[in-house]
Short mmCIF file of C-alpha atoms and ligand atoms in Angstrom, two decimals:
data_model
loop_
_atom_site.label_atom_id
_atom_site.label_comp_id
_atom_site.label_asym_id
_atom_site.label_seq_id
_atom_site.Cartn_x
_atom_site.Cartn_y
_atom_site.Cartn_z
CA MET Y 14 -48.62 26.36 118.75
CA LYS Y 15 -49.56 22.71 118.05
CA LYS Y 16 -47.26 19.90 119.19
CA PRO Y 17 -44.89 19.01 116.34
CA ILE Y 18 -45.52 15.77 114.45
CA ARG Y 19 -42.38 13.67 114.04
CA VAL Y 20 -41.95 12.38 110.48
CA ALA Y 21 -39.20 9.85 109.72
CA VAL Y 22 -38.16 9.41 106.07
CA THR Y 23 -35.77 6.69 104.89
CA GLY Y 24 -33.81 7.13 101.69
CA ALA Y 25 -34.03 10.86 102.41
CA ALA Y 26 -31.02 11.72 100.24
CA GLY Y 27 -32.33 9.72 97.26
CA ASN Y 28 -34.33 10.92 94.26
CA ILE Y 29 -37.75 10.73 95.87
CA GLY Y 30 -36.40 11.83 99.26
CA TYR Y 31 -35.03 15.04 97.80
CA SER Y 32 -38.44 15.86 96.29
CA LEU Y 33 -40.25 14.87 99.46
CA VAL Y 34 -38.66 16.40 102.52
CA PHE Y 35 -38.85 20.06 101.43
CA PRO Y 36 -42.63 20.22 100.83
CA ILE Y 37 -43.20 18.25 104.05
CA ALA Y 38 -41.22 20.93 105.88
CA ALA Y 39 -43.25 23.60 104.09
CA GLY Y 40 -46.49 22.17 105.53
CA ASP Y 41 -47.85 20.64 102.33
CA MET Y 42 -48.41 17.22 103.90
CA LEU Y 43 -49.69 17.80 107.43
CA GLY Y 44 -51.15 21.27 107.16
CA LYS Y 45 -50.03 24.88 107.08
CA ASP Y 46 -50.42 25.27 110.85
CA GLN Y 47 -48.81 21.99 111.87
CA PRO Y 48 -45.16 22.07 113.02
CA VAL Y 49 -43.04 19.06 112.00
CA ILE Y 50 -39.78 17.51 113.12
CA LEU Y 51 -38.01 15.68 110.29
CA GLN Y 52 -36.07 12.52 111.15
CA LEU Y 53 -34.00 11.77 108.08
CA VAL Y 54 -32.54 8.29 107.66
CA GLU Y 55 -29.96 7.06 105.18
CA LEU Y 56 -27.44 4.30 104.72
CA PRO Y 57 -24.02 5.19 106.20
CA ASN Y 58 -22.56 5.67 102.69
CA ALA Y 59 -25.16 8.36 101.90
CA ILE Y 60 -24.91 10.23 105.20
CA GLN Y 61 -22.71 12.97 103.80
CA ALA Y 62 -25.24 13.69 101.06
CA LEU Y 63 -27.98 13.64 103.71
CA HIS Y 64 -26.12 16.25 105.75
CA GLY Y 65 -26.22 18.38 102.59
CA VAL Y 66 -30.01 17.98 102.44
CA ALA Y 67 -30.22 19.03 106.10
CA LEU Y 68 -28.11 22.13 105.38
CA GLU Y 69 -30.50 23.10 102.58
CA LEU Y 70 -33.50 22.56 104.85
CA ASP Y 71 -31.89 24.99 107.33
CA ASP Y 72 -31.43 27.49 104.53
CA CYS Y 73 -35.12 27.39 103.60
CA ALA Y 74 -35.99 28.71 107.10
CA TYR Y 75 -39.36 26.97 106.97
CA PRO Y 76 -41.56 28.48 109.68
CA LEU Y 77 -43.07 25.08 110.60
CA LEU Y 78 -39.86 23.06 110.73
CA ALA Y 79 -39.33 22.55 114.46
CA GLY Y 80 -36.28 20.28 114.14
CA ILE Y 81 -34.12 18.17 111.83
CA GLU Y 82 -32.50 14.95 112.98
CA VAL Y 83 -30.16 12.87 110.85
CA ALA Y 84 -29.56 9.15 111.45
CA ASP Y 85 -27.60 6.36 109.78
CA ASN Y 86 -29.71 3.62 111.36
CA SER Y 87 -33.42 2.92 111.73
CA ALA Y 88 -33.49 2.51 115.51
CA ALA Y 89 -32.28 6.08 116.07
CA GLY Y 90 -34.11 7.40 113.03
CA PHE Y 91 -37.54 6.08 114.05
CA LYS Y 92 -37.35 7.14 117.73
CA ASP Y 93 -40.79 8.44 118.78
CA ALA Y 94 -41.81 8.93 115.11
CA ASP Y 95 -45.52 9.58 114.55
CA VAL Y 96 -45.24 8.95 110.80
CA VAL Y 97 -42.66 6.72 109.10
CA MET Y 98 -42.19 6.96 105.34
CA LEU Y 99 -40.16 3.98 104.09
CA VAL Y 100 -38.79 5.22 100.79
CA GLY Y 101 -35.27 3.75 100.83
CA ALA Y 102 -34.80 0.40 99.12
CA LYS Y 103 -32.43 -1.19 96.65
CA PRO Y 104 -33.39 -0.46 93.04
CA ARG Y 105 -33.86 -3.35 90.64
CA GLY Y 106 -30.47 -4.14 89.08
CA PRO Y 107 -29.78 -5.09 85.44
CA GLY Y 108 -31.19 -8.54 84.66
CA GLN Y 109 -32.75 -8.81 88.12
CA THR Y 110 -36.24 -10.30 88.24
CA ARG Y 111 -39.05 -9.06 90.46
CA ALA Y 112 -38.58 -12.21 92.57
CA ASP Y 113 -34.85 -11.40 93.05
CA LEU Y 114 -35.75 -7.86 94.09
CA ILE Y 115 -38.25 -9.16 96.63
CA ARG Y 116 -35.63 -11.43 98.15
CA ASP Y 117 -33.06 -8.60 98.16
CA ASN Y 118 -35.23 -5.96 99.74
CA GLY Y 119 -37.19 -8.23 102.10
CA PRO Y 120 -34.57 -8.31 104.89
CA ILE Y 121 -34.40 -4.48 104.91
CA PHE Y 122 -38.06 -4.42 105.87
CA THR Y 123 -37.81 -7.01 108.65
CA GLY Y 124 -35.14 -4.80 110.25
CA GLN Y 125 -37.10 -1.63 109.67
CA GLY Y 126 -40.33 -3.27 110.89
CA ASP Y 127 -38.58 -4.24 114.14
CA ALA Y 128 -37.08 -0.75 114.46
CA ILE Y 129 -40.51 0.86 114.03
CA ASP Y 130 -42.20 -1.46 116.48
CA GLN Y 131 -39.50 -0.96 119.11
CA ASN Y 132 -38.86 2.77 118.74
CA ALA Y 133 -41.68 4.70 117.07
CA ALA Y 134 -44.77 6.15 118.75
CA PRO Y 135 -47.25 3.34 119.61
CA ASP Y 136 -49.83 4.73 117.19
CA VAL Y 137 -47.28 5.28 114.39
CA LYS Y 138 -48.58 5.46 110.81
CA VAL Y 139 -46.41 3.86 108.13
CA ILE Y 140 -46.32 4.22 104.35
CA VAL Y 141 -44.02 2.02 102.27
CA VAL Y 142 -42.89 3.49 98.95
CA GLY Y 143 -39.77 1.34 98.32
CA ASN Y 144 -40.57 -1.49 95.94
CA PRO Y 145 -42.08 -4.03 95.91
CA CYS Y 146 -44.04 -1.81 98.25
CA ASN Y 147 -47.06 -4.03 99.03
CA THR Y 148 -44.95 -6.99 100.08
CA ASN Y 149 -42.39 -4.81 101.87
CA ALA Y 150 -45.29 -3.39 103.92
CA LEU Y 151 -46.50 -6.95 104.60
CA ILE Y 152 -43.02 -7.83 105.92
CA ALA Y 153 -42.78 -4.71 108.09
CA ALA Y 154 -46.33 -5.24 109.45
CA SER Y 155 -45.48 -8.83 110.34
CA ARG Y 156 -43.03 -7.50 112.97
CA ALA Y 157 -45.69 -5.35 114.69
CA ARG Y 158 -46.26 -6.35 118.30
CA ARG Y 159 -46.72 -3.03 120.12
CA THR Y 160 -47.89 -1.06 117.09
CA ASP Y 161 -51.07 -1.60 115.05
CA LYS Y 162 -50.69 -3.72 111.89
CA ALA Y 163 -53.58 -1.81 110.28
CA ASN Y 164 -51.35 1.28 110.26
CA TYR Y 165 -48.78 -0.32 107.93
CA THR Y 166 -49.73 0.77 104.42
CA ALA Y 167 -48.17 0.92 100.96
CA MET Y 168 -48.44 3.52 98.23
CA THR Y 169 -50.75 3.12 95.25
CA ARG Y 170 -51.73 6.78 95.28
CA LEU Y 171 -49.30 7.51 92.44
CA ASP Y 172 -51.24 5.02 90.31
CA GLN Y 173 -54.52 6.65 91.29
CA ASN Y 174 -53.13 10.10 90.52
CA ARG Y 175 -51.94 8.83 87.13
CA ALA Y 176 -55.45 7.53 86.39
CA THR Y 177 -57.03 10.83 87.45
CA GLY Y 178 -54.50 12.80 85.40
CA GLN Y 179 -55.11 10.73 82.27
CA ILE Y 180 -58.88 11.22 82.40
CA ALA Y 181 -58.52 14.95 83.05
CA LYS Y 182 -56.14 15.30 80.12
CA LYS Y 183 -58.42 13.36 77.82
CA LEU Y 184 -61.32 15.68 78.68
CA GLY Y 185 -59.23 18.85 78.74
CA ILE Y 186 -60.25 19.63 82.34
CA ALA Y 187 -58.31 20.11 85.58
CA PRO Y 188 -57.66 16.92 87.59
CA GLY Y 189 -59.55 18.42 90.54
CA ALA Y 190 -62.81 17.82 88.62
CA VAL Y 191 -62.17 14.06 88.33
CA ARG Y 192 -63.30 12.04 91.35
CA ASP Y 193 -63.39 8.50 92.66
CA THR Y 194 -61.10 6.61 90.30
CA PHE Y 195 -59.03 4.16 92.29
CA ILE Y 196 -56.72 1.15 92.12
CA TRP Y 197 -57.18 -2.46 93.20
CA GLY Y 198 -54.31 -4.79 94.04
CA ASN Y 199 -50.56 -4.71 93.71
CA HIS Y 200 -48.35 -1.77 92.73
CA SER Y 201 -47.21 -3.64 89.62
CA ASP Y 202 -48.59 -4.07 86.15
CA THR Y 203 -51.28 -6.43 87.52
CA MET Y 204 -52.87 -3.45 89.29
CA VAL Y 205 -56.48 -2.76 88.31
CA PRO Y 206 -57.40 0.87 87.64
CA ASP Y 207 -61.14 1.20 88.32
CA PHE Y 208 -63.06 4.11 86.79
CA SER Y 209 -66.48 2.47 87.05
CA LYS Y 210 -67.50 4.45 90.15
CA GLY Y 211 -65.71 7.60 89.03
CA TYR Y 212 -67.32 10.81 87.88
CA VAL Y 213 -66.35 14.24 86.63
CA LEU Y 214 -67.75 17.58 87.63
CA HIS Y 215 -68.84 19.41 84.48
CA GLY Y 216 -70.29 22.87 85.13
CA GLY Y 217 -71.57 21.84 88.56
CA GLU Y 218 -73.06 18.61 87.16
CA LYS Y 219 -71.83 15.13 88.06
CA LYS Y 220 -71.26 12.84 85.08
CA ALA Y 221 -70.07 9.24 85.23
CA ILE Y 222 -66.65 8.82 83.62
CA ALA Y 223 -68.05 6.05 81.43
CA GLU Y 224 -70.59 8.58 80.09
CA VAL Y 225 -68.07 11.22 79.03
CA VAL Y 226 -65.04 9.19 77.87
CA SER Y 227 -65.06 6.50 75.19
CA SER Y 228 -65.20 2.98 76.56
CA ASP Y 229 -62.65 1.84 73.97
CA TRP Y 230 -60.08 4.34 75.20
CA LEU Y 231 -60.78 3.42 78.83
CA ALA Y 232 -60.33 -0.28 78.12
CA THR Y 233 -57.14 0.14 76.09
CA ASP Y 234 -54.91 3.24 76.20
CA PHE Y 235 -56.07 4.48 79.59
CA ASP Y 236 -55.65 1.13 81.31
CA LYS Y 237 -52.26 0.43 79.75
CA THR Y 238 -50.94 3.94 80.34
CA VAL Y 239 -51.76 3.81 84.05
CA ARG Y 240 -50.32 0.32 84.53
CA THR Y 241 -47.08 0.97 82.64
CA ARG Y 242 -46.49 4.66 83.43
CA GLY Y 243 -43.49 3.93 85.66
CA LYS Y 244 -41.60 2.42 82.72
CA ALA Y 245 -42.62 5.28 80.41
CA ILE Y 246 -41.12 7.77 82.88
CA ILE Y 247 -37.86 5.80 83.08
CA ASP Y 248 -37.70 5.60 79.27
CA ALA Y 249 -38.26 9.36 78.94
CA ARG Y 250 -36.24 10.67 81.86
CA GLY Y 251 -33.62 7.98 82.23
CA LYS Y 252 -34.61 7.87 85.92
CA SER Y 253 -37.69 6.66 87.76
CA SER Y 254 -40.51 8.94 88.93
CA ALA Y 255 -39.40 11.18 91.76
CA ALA Y 256 -41.47 14.38 92.08
CA SER Y 257 -44.73 12.60 91.24
CA ALA Y 258 -43.90 9.77 93.66
CA ALA Y 259 -43.11 12.30 96.40
CA GLN Y 260 -46.38 14.14 95.71
CA ALA Y 261 -48.33 10.88 95.89
CA ALA Y 262 -46.67 9.88 99.18
CA MET Y 263 -47.65 13.27 100.62
CA ASP Y 264 -51.20 12.94 99.25
CA HIS Y 265 -51.49 9.53 100.94
CA ILE Y 266 -50.44 10.86 104.35
CA HIS Y 267 -52.24 14.21 103.91
CA ASP Y 268 -55.57 12.58 103.20
CA TRP Y 269 -55.15 9.92 105.89
CA PHE Y 270 -54.59 12.69 108.47
CA LEU Y 271 -56.68 15.58 107.19
CA GLY Y 272 -59.29 13.79 105.02
CA THR Y 273 -60.23 14.72 101.49
CA GLY Y 274 -62.67 17.46 102.44
CA ASP Y 275 -65.44 16.05 100.27
CA ASN Y 276 -65.30 12.39 101.24
CA THR Y 277 -63.87 11.27 97.89
CA VAL Y 278 -62.44 7.82 97.42
CA VAL Y 279 -58.69 7.34 97.78
CA SER Y 280 -56.49 4.33 97.03
CA MET Y 281 -54.37 2.94 99.81
CA ALA Y 282 -52.73 -0.47 99.98
CA VAL Y 283 -53.71 -1.68 103.46
CA PRO Y 284 -53.69 -5.04 105.27
CA SER Y 285 -56.80 -6.83 104.03
CA ASP Y 286 -59.52 -7.58 106.57
CA GLY Y 287 -61.01 -10.12 104.15
CA SER Y 288 -63.04 -7.50 102.24
CA TYR Y 289 -63.91 -8.51 98.66
CA GLY Y 290 -62.49 -11.99 99.37
CA ILE Y 291 -58.88 -10.73 99.51
CA PRO Y 292 -56.94 -13.03 101.88
CA GLU Y 293 -56.56 -11.48 105.32
CA GLY Y 294 -53.31 -9.64 105.97
CA LEU Y 295 -52.30 -9.27 102.31
CA VAL Y 296 -51.38 -5.61 101.74
CA TYR Y 297 -53.78 -4.83 98.93
CA SER Y 298 -54.87 -1.58 97.31
CA PHE Y 299 -58.53 -0.90 98.08
CA PRO Y 300 -60.87 2.03 97.63
CA VAL Y 301 -60.96 3.66 101.07
CA ARG Y 302 -62.58 6.64 102.72
CA ILE Y 303 -61.05 8.63 105.54
CA THR Y 304 -63.59 8.78 108.35
CA ALA Y 305 -61.58 10.73 110.97
CA PRO Y 306 -57.95 11.83 111.37
CA TRP Y 307 -55.79 8.69 110.86
CA LYS Y 308 -58.82 6.45 110.33
CA TYR Y 309 -59.50 4.77 107.02
CA GLU Y 310 -62.34 2.47 106.08
CA ILE Y 311 -62.41 0.08 103.12
CA ILE Y 312 -65.50 0.95 101.07
CA GLN Y 313 -67.81 -2.04 101.10
CA GLY Y 314 -70.34 -3.48 98.71
CA LEU Y 315 -69.11 -2.10 95.39
CA PRO Y 316 -70.48 -4.12 92.47
CA ILE Y 317 -67.74 -5.95 90.56
CA ASP Y 318 -68.37 -7.56 87.19
CA ALA Y 319 -66.79 -10.85 86.08
CA ALA Y 320 -64.05 -9.21 83.99
CA MET Y 321 -63.01 -6.93 86.85
CA GLN Y 322 -63.15 -9.84 89.30
CA ALA Y 323 -60.78 -11.88 87.10
CA ARG Y 324 -58.26 -9.01 87.14
CA ILE Y 325 -58.61 -8.51 90.90
CA ASP Y 326 -57.98 -12.26 91.34
CA ASN Y 327 -54.91 -12.05 89.10
CA SER Y 328 -53.36 -9.29 91.23
CA THR Y 329 -54.20 -11.30 94.36
CA LYS Y 330 -52.46 -14.31 92.85
CA GLU Y 331 -49.33 -12.25 92.27
CA LEU Y 332 -49.32 -10.94 95.83
CA LEU Y 333 -49.82 -14.45 97.20
CA ALA Y 334 -46.78 -15.58 95.18
CA GLU Y 335 -44.78 -12.64 96.59
CA ARG Y 336 -45.89 -13.61 100.11
CA GLU Y 337 -44.80 -17.19 99.44
CA ALA Y 338 -41.37 -15.95 98.27
CA VAL Y 339 -40.75 -14.19 101.61
CA LYS Y 340 -42.59 -16.57 103.93
CA ASP Y 341 -39.43 -17.22 105.96
CA LEU Y 342 -39.31 -13.49 106.79
CA LEU Y 343 -42.88 -13.26 108.09
P1 LIG P 404 -32.86 6.24 94.94
O1 LIG P 404 -31.96 5.08 94.65
O2 LIG P 404 -32.60 7.55 94.27
O3 LIG P 404 -32.84 6.54 96.50
C1 LIG P 404 -33.01 5.54 97.44
C2 LIG P 404 -32.27 5.98 98.67
O4 LIG P 404 -32.56 5.04 99.67
C3 LIG P 404 -30.74 6.00 98.48
O5 LIG P 404 -30.25 7.27 98.86
C4 LIG P 404 -30.25 4.88 99.41
O6 LIG P 404 -29.02 5.22 100.02
C5 LIG P 404 -31.39 4.82 100.42
N1 LIG P 404 -31.53 3.52 101.08
C6 LIG P 404 -31.45 2.28 100.54
N2 LIG P 404 -31.62 1.35 101.50
C7 LIG P 404 -31.85 2.03 102.64
C8 LIG P 404 -32.08 1.63 103.98
N3 LIG P 404 -32.09 0.32 104.31
N4 LIG P 404 -32.27 2.57 104.93
C9 LIG P 404 -32.23 3.88 104.61
N5 LIG P 404 -31.98 4.34 103.36
C10 LIG P 404 -31.80 3.41 102.40
O7 LIG P 404 -34.34 5.71 94.66
P2 LIG P 404 -35.68 6.56 94.51
O8 LIG P 404 -35.85 6.94 93.09
O9 LIG P 404 -35.73 7.60 95.56
O10 LIG P 404 -36.77 5.41 94.80
C11 LIG P 404 -36.93 4.84 96.09
C12 LIG P 404 -37.86 3.65 96.03
O11 LIG P 404 -39.16 4.06 95.61
C13 LIG P 404 -37.44 2.54 95.06
O12 LIG P 404 -37.60 1.28 95.70
C14 LIG P 404 -38.44 2.69 93.93
O13 LIG P 404 -38.63 1.46 93.23
C15 LIG P 404 -39.67 3.10 94.69
N6 LIG P 404 -40.79 3.70 93.93
C16 LIG P 404 -42.04 3.41 94.32
C17 LIG P 404 -43.15 3.94 93.70
C18 LIG P 404 -44.54 3.61 94.15
O14 LIG P 404 -45.50 4.09 93.50
N7 LIG P 404 -44.76 2.84 95.20
C19 LIG P 404 -43.00 4.87 92.55
C20 LIG P 404 -41.66 5.50 92.48
C21 LIG P 404 -40.50 4.60 92.82
O15 LIG P 404 -40.19 3.81 91.70
#
């Protein structure tokens, strides 16, 4: 039996949390032979609901679930965690601007960053889902002293999955045949979906996406749909994405740990090392490859045309403004 991996999840009784913790316990994220211990974290006022989630986890009798711990604070919740999934955050209230939300949620992530650095495993891997996720990850990473800042990441995998899904639907093929689309920048509507290196597998043949899908559609409907999909889900469901966000968070951690099998490109928002001129430290979505368990590498040397560069710069500008808005927290 392998040693269990400890996975802490904040906001575990929320919408995304409820879609996330069951498949993690089933082995969908870390592998079907990998035991897990779930460390579920909630605000004190949601602890009763969280106990209900824990009862249901018991009732599933998952063979790989080696333990369930429930905590109403991050210090206890992150103790010895190997993976921390920061899902819990305040939602944007009526009339609240993005800047207000950043100021509101920022302090949560200084506290959680400290709690990770002081309590989690030294080689802990972190994904931030709670919005604004890139800047929340920047804040949490800024507290890292004992842990590695490069392991503080944010989720743009949902945006990548949306791009992949749109292309597959357009072509009437399964999403598994669409490869190497990815996202640059912020998880906001300034994000840049990039299909220019993507391809589809058609009867064993590789075809560039630009060859098989109309460039008009790619430049208009596709781009807009991917960038504004979150709002479309809220308009349709009356609630924000939950199951698809949970799936994307699991895909992010799954691929980071287990790789993609065929070395495909994945999108992760990671602290910039200066690649592509993105200011160092900014948590920016790049095309990455997983080179070994828990090792990612930003793909270098991709050609970028002037139009794409202008959009990448625009997303950078937005993230720099977000960083400026929280500079007292860094
Ligand atoms: P919910 O409001 O349903 O659940 C959030 C849960 O987090 C609540 O149960 C709340 O009690 C808990 N919580 C809040 N602050 C906490 C803290 N400091 N410590 C522990 N728990 C805390 O929201 P849900 O729909 O689950 O969404 C969670 C977050 O994901 C939101 O910030 C949302 O904006 C963000 N999203 C991010 C996405 C992405 O692609 N990066 C997409 C989906 C989603 O919109």
